[in-house]
Amino acid sequence: MGVLQYVAKRVGLYFAVLFIGLTITFLLPRLMPANPIDGYIGQIQARASGALTADDIVQLRANLEQLYGLKGDLFSQYVSYLERVVLHFDFGPSFTYYPQPVSQMIFNALPWTLGLLLIATLVAWLLGNMVGLVAGYFHTKKAATILEVVGILLYPIPYYILAISVILLLAYIFPIFPLSPTFPVGQMTPQKFGMVIYNSLLPALTLVLAGFGWNILSMKALAVATTEEPYVTYARLKGASNWTRMVRYVFRNAMLPQVTALALSLGTVFNGALLTEMLFSYPGVGLIMRTAASGGDYNVLYGAIAISIIAVATAGLVIDLIYPLLDPRIRHK
Amino acid sequence: MIKLNDLKISYRIGNRVIEAVNGVTLTIPDGSIVGIAGESGCGKSTLMKAIYGDIQSPMSLSGGSIEYGMKGADGRAVTTETIRREWFKSISYIPQSSMNSLNPVIRIRDQFTDFPGTDSNKKRVLERARAYIGKLGLPAEAMDSYPHQLSGGMRQRVMIALATFFQPELIIADEPTTALDVVVQKEILLLLMEVQELMGNTILVVSHDMGVHYQVTHKMLIMYAGRVVEYGDTESVFADPQHAYTKMLIDSLPTIGDDSMRGVLASMAGAGGDRAYRVEPELIEVKPGHFMARPSVGVAA
Ligand SMILES: Nc1ncnc2c1ncn2[C@@H]1O[C@H](COP(=O)(O)OP(=O)(O)OP(=O)(O)O)[C@@H](O)[C@H]1O
Ligand SMILES: [Mg+2]
């Protein structure tokens, strides 16, 4: 299989996944027994203390259906939905923050979530793999087992317990970081940027610690298995240095499954966002999702779901396109 | 000239000690191909590892010594302690599993330069290696390939190229062709012979195939239970084996020049070749002087 074919196949798959994801996001609310428009009308009526006439309500319903793309039969709704979403990334207005468009809310929040979670995931991956590699490569040495213990201790701790412990320790007992972080709004200045970094360190630390343990344990196991490979033994008998053997022989081979694991964990970045952003009142997509879910803001919810589907699929695509560069056996099939 | 003086190598597992090489004394003349044979577990690989200087836990040198008859960079005689410095300089190793002995994610050319070797100028090494692999029947592109792009035979040629292009004095090959098909096996061994004729290095080659030994070696070493059973010029060992165990090994060889290997093997099995090995356990407990009885049991069966 040529490189072009591989890329074409992978990109095709990417679009297929996006298409299916967006279709499900379209169908999901329409399969729900409760009609969101009835809910909205009810809320509006409650605010107006029942002052709306029947005519007003019909008018309002028509307006809302128009606004939320609920006019016409299912198929024409679907076509106009795809058109809006694919061409303009338009999910309509938010109900709670009417008339702010959903896409704008999401785009404002997205850099926060991606910035925090992507960096934390990558750092946890890099650190975890480095520690795991050393622990695995020197697994016969006593000192190396200490490194593994770090992973064994960290790995089973549930994220929220870890996060709360870190907050207690580093914001309360030793107030190094702010207890309730504040994030500046508006135009970025270098000073504001510094503030963002400082306030993001604590959530980032919890995320790194949470991802770190698994990466250590997994890399350690892979590295131990790889050191037993005949090519590593042969490298030793050639007189290759420990560094060469550890990095070019053990790591280069043991990292391959870890890259796949990275793709999977990047895919679940938005799961992490929900909890982290709630705990640290971090203004990302997770916080928006939570607010939308509790306020019945459907458009925002579907917009956020769509963006996470796109992000997960894109992460997978990027890793799949990078992978052949790391494994010649895939590249030269 | 390499001299082994009452060499003893043991493995320690828990508090149990296995004497895998149990007092081997012999002299290997320079420029000869020495074949090593003997049943599985008799200590061939252990002896090879010891000579190569790859002695690490749980293996240890429990007695005797090895004289390499070589001088290191510091001008002093190479010993078991300093032989590591000579790895892929004046002593090299051809592993059994050519299939998995090359790093799958790194190009062949980079595996020619990722160890200290004799020359620190990587560019010059590569130029020389590129020219050299051509002589070993490999296409020049092999240098730029990844291992999976080469056939098993080509990979084993690469291993031979790696082990010989810097002209070592001693090459150790522990079953270098076991993973290959018969035709390729022969090619590879003939290649090894050619290289040796050109460079005049000493080669120690372990094989279970007595036919191979007959074809390529100058001297034969027959081992049993960690000891030397017989050692001498290949011609005379095959023509006039002294020890019953050697006789048994040579008898198991299909008549030289006979292509119907399959038929011979079948008749061997029919003649009770299997049953002879089944009485083995009781005999392994017997002290070295007693094992002469073993082949007579095999022959009787
Ligand atoms: N790493 C090890 N730990 C413990 N015992 C070992 C180890 N390697 C080898 N032995 C033991 O040492 C003895 C000799 O093994 P060795 O590998 O030298 O045999 P061999 O002649 O090379 O056999 P084969 O023909 O199967 O390769 C055997 O009894 C074996 O069980
Ligand atoms: Mg062996």
PDB file of N, CA and C in Angstrom, chain A residues 229-241 244 248-250 252-253 256 326-333, chain B residues 52 54 56 84 87-88 93 95 97 100-107 110-111 114-116 146 148-149 159 162-163:
ATOM      1  N   GLU A 229      14.252  -8.453  23.654  1.00  0.00           N
ATOM      2  CA  GLU A 229      14.260  -8.737  22.221  1.00  0.00           C
ATOM      3  C   GLU A 229      15.682  -9.032  21.752  1.00  0.00           C
ATOM      4  N   PRO A 230      15.829  -9.986  20.807  1.00  0.00           N
ATOM      5  CA  PRO A 230      17.168 -10.316  20.323  1.00  0.00           C
ATOM      6  C   PRO A 230      17.931  -9.115  19.767  1.00  0.00           C
ATOM      7  N   TYR A 231      17.214  -8.142  19.170  1.00  0.00           N
ATOM      8  CA  TYR A 231      17.963  -7.012  18.603  1.00  0.00           C
ATOM      9  C   TYR A 231      18.569  -6.123  19.684  1.00  0.00           C
ATOM     10  N   VAL A 232      17.985  -6.119  20.870  1.00  0.00           N
ATOM     11  CA  VAL A 232      18.577  -5.337  21.953  1.00  0.00           C
ATOM     12  C   VAL A 232      19.807  -6.063  22.494  1.00  0.00           C
ATOM     13  N   THR A 233      19.697  -7.389  22.636  1.00  0.00           N
ATOM     14  CA  THR A 233      20.850  -8.189  23.049  1.00  0.00           C
ATOM     15  C   THR A 233      21.989  -8.024  22.056  1.00  0.00           C
ATOM     16  N   TYR A 234      21.627  -8.089  20.767  1.00  0.00           N
ATOM     17  CA  TYR A 234      22.661  -7.981  19.741  1.00  0.00           C
ATOM     18  C   TYR A 234      23.353  -6.615  19.799  1.00  0.00           C
ATOM     19  N   ALA A 235      22.557  -5.563  20.028  1.00  0.00           N
ATOM     20  CA  ALA A 235      23.144  -4.220  20.141  1.00  0.00           C
ATOM     21  C   ALA A 235      24.140  -4.176  21.294  1.00  0.00           C
ATOM     22  N   ARG A 236      23.785  -4.853  22.390  1.00  0.00           N
ATOM     23  CA  ARG A 236      24.694  -4.890  23.540  1.00  0.00           C
ATOM     24  C   ARG A 236      25.986  -5.601  23.144  1.00  0.00           C
ATOM     25  N   LEU A 237      25.846  -6.725  22.412  1.00  0.00           N
ATOM     26  CA  LEU A 237      27.029  -7.493  22.029  1.00  0.00           C
ATOM     27  C   LEU A 237      27.860  -6.761  20.975  1.00  0.00           C
ATOM     28  N   LYS A 238      27.250  -5.819  20.255  1.00  0.00           N
ATOM     29  CA  LYS A 238      28.008  -4.991  19.319  1.00  0.00           C
ATOM     30  C   LYS A 238      28.840  -3.970  20.075  1.00  0.00           C
ATOM     31  N   GLY A 239      28.481  -3.756  21.354  1.00  0.00           N
ATOM     32  CA  GLY A 239      29.184  -2.746  22.148  1.00  0.00           C
ATOM     33  C   GLY A 239      28.479  -1.404  22.126  1.00  0.00           C
ATOM     34  N   ALA A 240      27.214  -1.367  21.644  1.00  0.00           N
ATOM     35  CA  ALA A 240      26.462  -0.107  21.631  1.00  0.00           C
ATOM     36  C   ALA A 240      26.262   0.374  23.069  1.00  0.00           C
ATOM     37  N   SER A 241      26.271   1.685  23.263  1.00  0.00           N
ATOM     38  CA  SER A 241      26.197   2.245  24.614  1.00  0.00           C
ATOM     39  C   SER A 241      24.810   2.035  25.214  1.00  0.00           C
ATOM     40  N   THR A 244      22.322   4.486  23.624  1.00  0.00           N
ATOM     41  CA  THR A 244      21.861   4.056  22.306  1.00  0.00           C
ATOM     42  C   THR A 244      20.832   2.944  22.436  1.00  0.00           C
ATOM     43  N   ARG A 248      17.413   4.352  21.179  1.00  0.00           N
ATOM     44  CA  ARG A 248      17.193   3.970  19.786  1.00  0.00           C
ATOM     45  C   ARG A 248      16.674   2.554  19.638  1.00  0.00           C
ATOM     46  N   TYR A 249      16.953   1.712  20.599  1.00  0.00           N
ATOM     47  CA  TYR A 249      16.502   0.337  20.486  1.00  0.00           C
ATOM     48  C   TYR A 249      15.235   0.086  21.299  1.00  0.00           C
ATOM     49  N   VAL A 250      15.302   0.343  22.599  1.00  0.00           N
ATOM     50  CA  VAL A 250      14.138   0.025  23.438  1.00  0.00           C
ATOM     51  C   VAL A 250      13.026   1.063  23.247  1.00  0.00           C
ATOM     52  N   ARG A 252      12.440   3.443  20.920  1.00  0.00           N
ATOM     53  CA  ARG A 252      11.877   3.586  19.581  1.00  0.00           C
ATOM     54  C   ARG A 252      10.890   2.465  19.269  1.00  0.00           C
ATOM     55  N   ASN A 253      11.108   1.294  19.845  1.00  0.00           N
ATOM     56  CA  ASN A 253      10.174   0.197  19.589  1.00  0.00           C
ATOM     57  C   ASN A 253       9.025   0.176  20.583  1.00  0.00           C
ATOM     58  N   LEU A 256       5.817   2.660  20.229  1.00  0.00           N
ATOM     59  CA  LEU A 256       4.778   2.551  19.194  1.00  0.00           C
ATOM     60  C   LEU A 256       3.390   2.298  19.783  1.00  0.00           C
ATOM     61  N   LEU A 326       6.913   6.803  12.342  1.00  0.00           N
ATOM     62  CA  LEU A 326       7.614   6.164  13.453  1.00  0.00           C
ATOM     63  C   LEU A 326       7.821   4.678  13.214  1.00  0.00           C
ATOM     64  N   ASP A 327       6.945   4.076  12.427  1.00  0.00           N
ATOM     65  CA  ASP A 327       7.054   2.637  12.193  1.00  0.00           C
ATOM     66  C   ASP A 327       7.184   2.347  10.703  1.00  0.00           C
ATOM     67  N   PRO A 328       8.419   2.076  10.255  1.00  0.00           N
ATOM     68  CA  PRO A 328       8.625   1.846   8.820  1.00  0.00           C
ATOM     69  C   PRO A 328       7.842   0.644   8.297  1.00  0.00           C
ATOM     70  N   ARG A 329       7.480  -0.265   9.183  1.00  0.00           N
ATOM     71  CA  ARG A 329       6.757  -1.450   8.704  1.00  0.00           C
ATOM     72  C   ARG A 329       5.380  -1.080   8.177  1.00  0.00           C
ATOM     73  N   ILE A 330       4.816   0.012   8.683  1.00  0.00           N
ATOM     74  CA  ILE A 330       3.529   0.493   8.173  1.00  0.00           C
ATOM     75  C   ILE A 330       3.773   1.318   6.913  1.00  0.00           C
ATOM     76  N   ARG A 331       4.832   2.123   6.963  1.00  0.00           N
ATOM     77  CA  ARG A 331       5.125   3.030   5.861  1.00  0.00           C
ATOM     78  C   ARG A 331       5.396   2.271   4.569  1.00  0.00           C
ATOM     79  N   HIS A 332       6.124   1.166   4.665  1.00  0.00           N
ATOM     80  CA  HIS A 332       6.564   0.491   3.449  1.00  0.00           C
ATOM     81  C   HIS A 332       5.793  -0.782   3.167  1.00  0.00           C
ATOM     82  N   LYS A 333       4.557  -0.808   3.571  1.00  0.00           N
ATOM     83  CA  LYS A 333       3.746  -2.013   3.312  1.00  0.00           C
ATOM     84  C   LYS A 333       3.524  -2.198   1.823  1.00  0.00           C
TER      85      LYS A 333
ATOM     86  N   TYR B  52      33.310 -15.089  24.254  1.00  0.00           N
ATOM     87  CA  TYR B  52      33.005 -13.733  23.775  1.00  0.00           C
ATOM     88  C   TYR B  52      33.166 -12.702  24.894  1.00  0.00           C
ATOM     89  N   ASP B  54      30.862 -12.311  27.327  1.00  0.00           N
ATOM     90  CA  ASP B  54      29.543 -11.856  27.771  1.00  0.00           C
ATOM     91  C   ASP B  54      29.142 -12.659  29.001  1.00  0.00           C
ATOM     92  N   GLN B  56      27.567 -12.453  32.413  1.00  0.00           N
ATOM     93  CA  GLN B  56      26.797 -11.623  33.343  1.00  0.00           C
ATOM     94  C   GLN B  56      25.773 -12.501  34.060  1.00  0.00           C
ATOM     95  N   ARG B  84      35.588  -7.141  26.557  1.00  0.00           N
ATOM     96  CA  ARG B  84      34.476  -6.292  26.121  1.00  0.00           C
ATOM     97  C   ARG B  84      34.913  -5.108  25.264  1.00  0.00           C
ATOM     98  N   TRP B  87      34.950  -5.846  21.603  1.00  0.00           N
ATOM     99  CA  TRP B  87      33.726  -6.227  20.890  1.00  0.00           C
ATOM    100  C   TRP B  87      33.560  -5.415  19.619  1.00  0.00           C
ATOM    101  N   PHE B  88      33.346  -6.128  18.551  1.00  0.00           N
ATOM    102  CA  PHE B  88      33.204  -5.534  17.221  1.00  0.00           C
ATOM    103  C   PHE B  88      34.402  -4.652  16.863  1.00  0.00           C
ATOM    104  N   TYR B  93      30.467 -11.316  16.742  1.00  0.00           N
ATOM    105  CA  TYR B  93      29.493 -12.325  17.105  1.00  0.00           C
ATOM    106  C   TYR B  93      28.380 -12.347  16.065  1.00  0.00           C
ATOM    107  N   PRO B  95      24.668 -13.769  15.685  1.00  0.00           N
ATOM    108  CA  PRO B  95      23.630 -14.394  16.500  1.00  0.00           C
ATOM    109  C   PRO B  95      22.818 -15.420  15.705  1.00  0.00           C
ATOM    110  N   SER B  97      19.411 -15.695  15.701  1.00  0.00           N
ATOM    111  CA  SER B  97      18.167 -15.241  15.095  1.00  0.00           C
ATOM    112  C   SER B  97      18.369 -14.002  14.244  1.00  0.00           C
ATOM    113  N   ASN B 100      15.400 -11.546  14.052  1.00  0.00           N
ATOM    114  CA  ASN B 100      15.046 -10.530  15.053  1.00  0.00           C
ATOM    115  C   ASN B 100      16.251  -9.822  15.641  1.00  0.00           C
ATOM    116  N   SER B 101      17.405  -9.963  15.015  1.00  0.00           N
ATOM    117  CA  SER B 101      18.583  -9.348  15.623  1.00  0.00           C
ATOM    118  C   SER B 101      18.867  -7.962  15.088  1.00  0.00           C
ATOM    119  N   LEU B 102      18.042  -7.527  14.135  1.00  0.00           N
ATOM    120  CA  LEU B 102      18.199  -6.162  13.634  1.00  0.00           C
ATOM    121  C   LEU B 102      17.017  -5.342  14.125  1.00  0.00           C
ATOM    122  N   ASN B 103      17.313  -4.121  14.528  1.00  0.00           N
ATOM    123  CA  ASN B 103      16.273  -3.224  15.027  1.00  0.00           C
ATOM    124  C   ASN B 103      15.277  -2.910  13.904  1.00  0.00           C
ATOM    125  N   PRO B 104      13.998  -3.265  14.100  1.00  0.00           N
ATOM    126  CA  PRO B 104      13.032  -3.132  13.000  1.00  0.00           C
ATOM    127  C   PRO B 104      12.711  -1.704  12.580  1.00  0.00           C
ATOM    128  N   VAL B 105      12.980  -0.719  13.436  1.00  0.00           N
ATOM    129  CA  VAL B 105      12.561   0.639  13.095  1.00  0.00           C
ATOM    130  C   VAL B 105      13.731   1.542  12.672  1.00  0.00           C
ATOM    131  N   ILE B 106      14.890   0.939  12.460  1.00  0.00           N
ATOM    132  CA  ILE B 106      16.068   1.731  12.082  1.00  0.00           C
ATOM    133  C   ILE B 106      16.689   1.137  10.822  1.00  0.00           C
ATOM    134  N   ARG B 107      17.130   2.011   9.914  1.00  0.00           N
ATOM    135  CA  ARG B 107      17.714   1.531   8.661  1.00  0.00           C
ATOM    136  C   ARG B 107      18.989   0.738   8.915  1.00  0.00           C
ATOM    137  N   ASP B 110      22.234   2.581   9.582  1.00  0.00           N
ATOM    138  CA  ASP B 110      22.431   3.160  10.909  1.00  0.00           C
ATOM    139  C   ASP B 110      22.865   2.097  11.916  1.00  0.00           C
ATOM    140  N   GLN B 111      22.581   0.842  11.589  1.00  0.00           N
ATOM    141  CA  GLN B 111      22.975  -0.225  12.503  1.00  0.00           C
ATOM    142  C   GLN B 111      24.428  -0.635  12.263  1.00  0.00           C
ATOM    143  N   ASP B 114      26.056   2.457  14.911  1.00  0.00           N
ATOM    144  CA  ASP B 114      25.576   2.862  16.234  1.00  0.00           C
ATOM    145  C   ASP B 114      26.320   2.198  17.387  1.00  0.00           C
ATOM    146  N   PHE B 115      27.542   1.726  17.094  1.00  0.00           N
ATOM    147  CA  PHE B 115      28.385   1.167  18.160  1.00  0.00           C
ATOM    148  C   PHE B 115      29.791   1.700  17.929  1.00  0.00           C
ATOM    149  N   PRO B 116      30.665   1.678  18.948  1.00  0.00           N
ATOM    150  CA  PRO B 116      31.977   2.311  18.785  1.00  0.00           C
ATOM    151  C   PRO B 116      32.793   1.744  17.621  1.00  0.00           C
ATOM    152  N   TYR B 146      14.965  -1.042   5.584  1.00  0.00           N
ATOM    153  CA  TYR B 146      14.646  -1.468   6.942  1.00  0.00           C
ATOM    154  C   TYR B 146      14.655  -2.994   6.944  1.00  0.00           C
ATOM    155  N   HIS B 148      12.671  -5.333   7.694  1.00  0.00           N
ATOM    156  CA  HIS B 148      11.537  -6.104   7.173  1.00  0.00           C
ATOM    157  C   HIS B 148      11.484  -6.118   5.655  1.00  0.00           C
ATOM    158  N   GLN B 149      12.270  -5.261   5.017  1.00  0.00           N
ATOM    159  CA  GLN B 149      12.260  -5.238   3.557  1.00  0.00           C
ATOM    160  C   GLN B 149      13.232  -6.259   2.962  1.00  0.00           C
ATOM    161  N   MET B 159      24.035  -9.680   8.814  1.00  0.00           N
ATOM    162  CA  MET B 159      24.666  -9.999  10.095  1.00  0.00           C
ATOM    163  C   MET B 159      26.128 -10.393   9.885  1.00  0.00           C
ATOM    164  N   LEU B 162      28.064  -7.287   9.113  1.00  0.00           N
ATOM    165  CA  LEU B 162      28.295  -6.538  10.348  1.00  0.00           C
ATOM    166  C   LEU B 162      29.435  -7.156  11.156  1.00  0.00           C
ATOM    167  N   ALA B 163      29.476  -8.485  11.166  1.00  0.00           N
ATOM    168  CA  ALA B 163      30.448  -9.173  12.016  1.00  0.00           C
ATOM    169  C   ALA B 163      31.824  -9.240  11.395  1.00  0.00           C
TER     170      ALA B 163
END
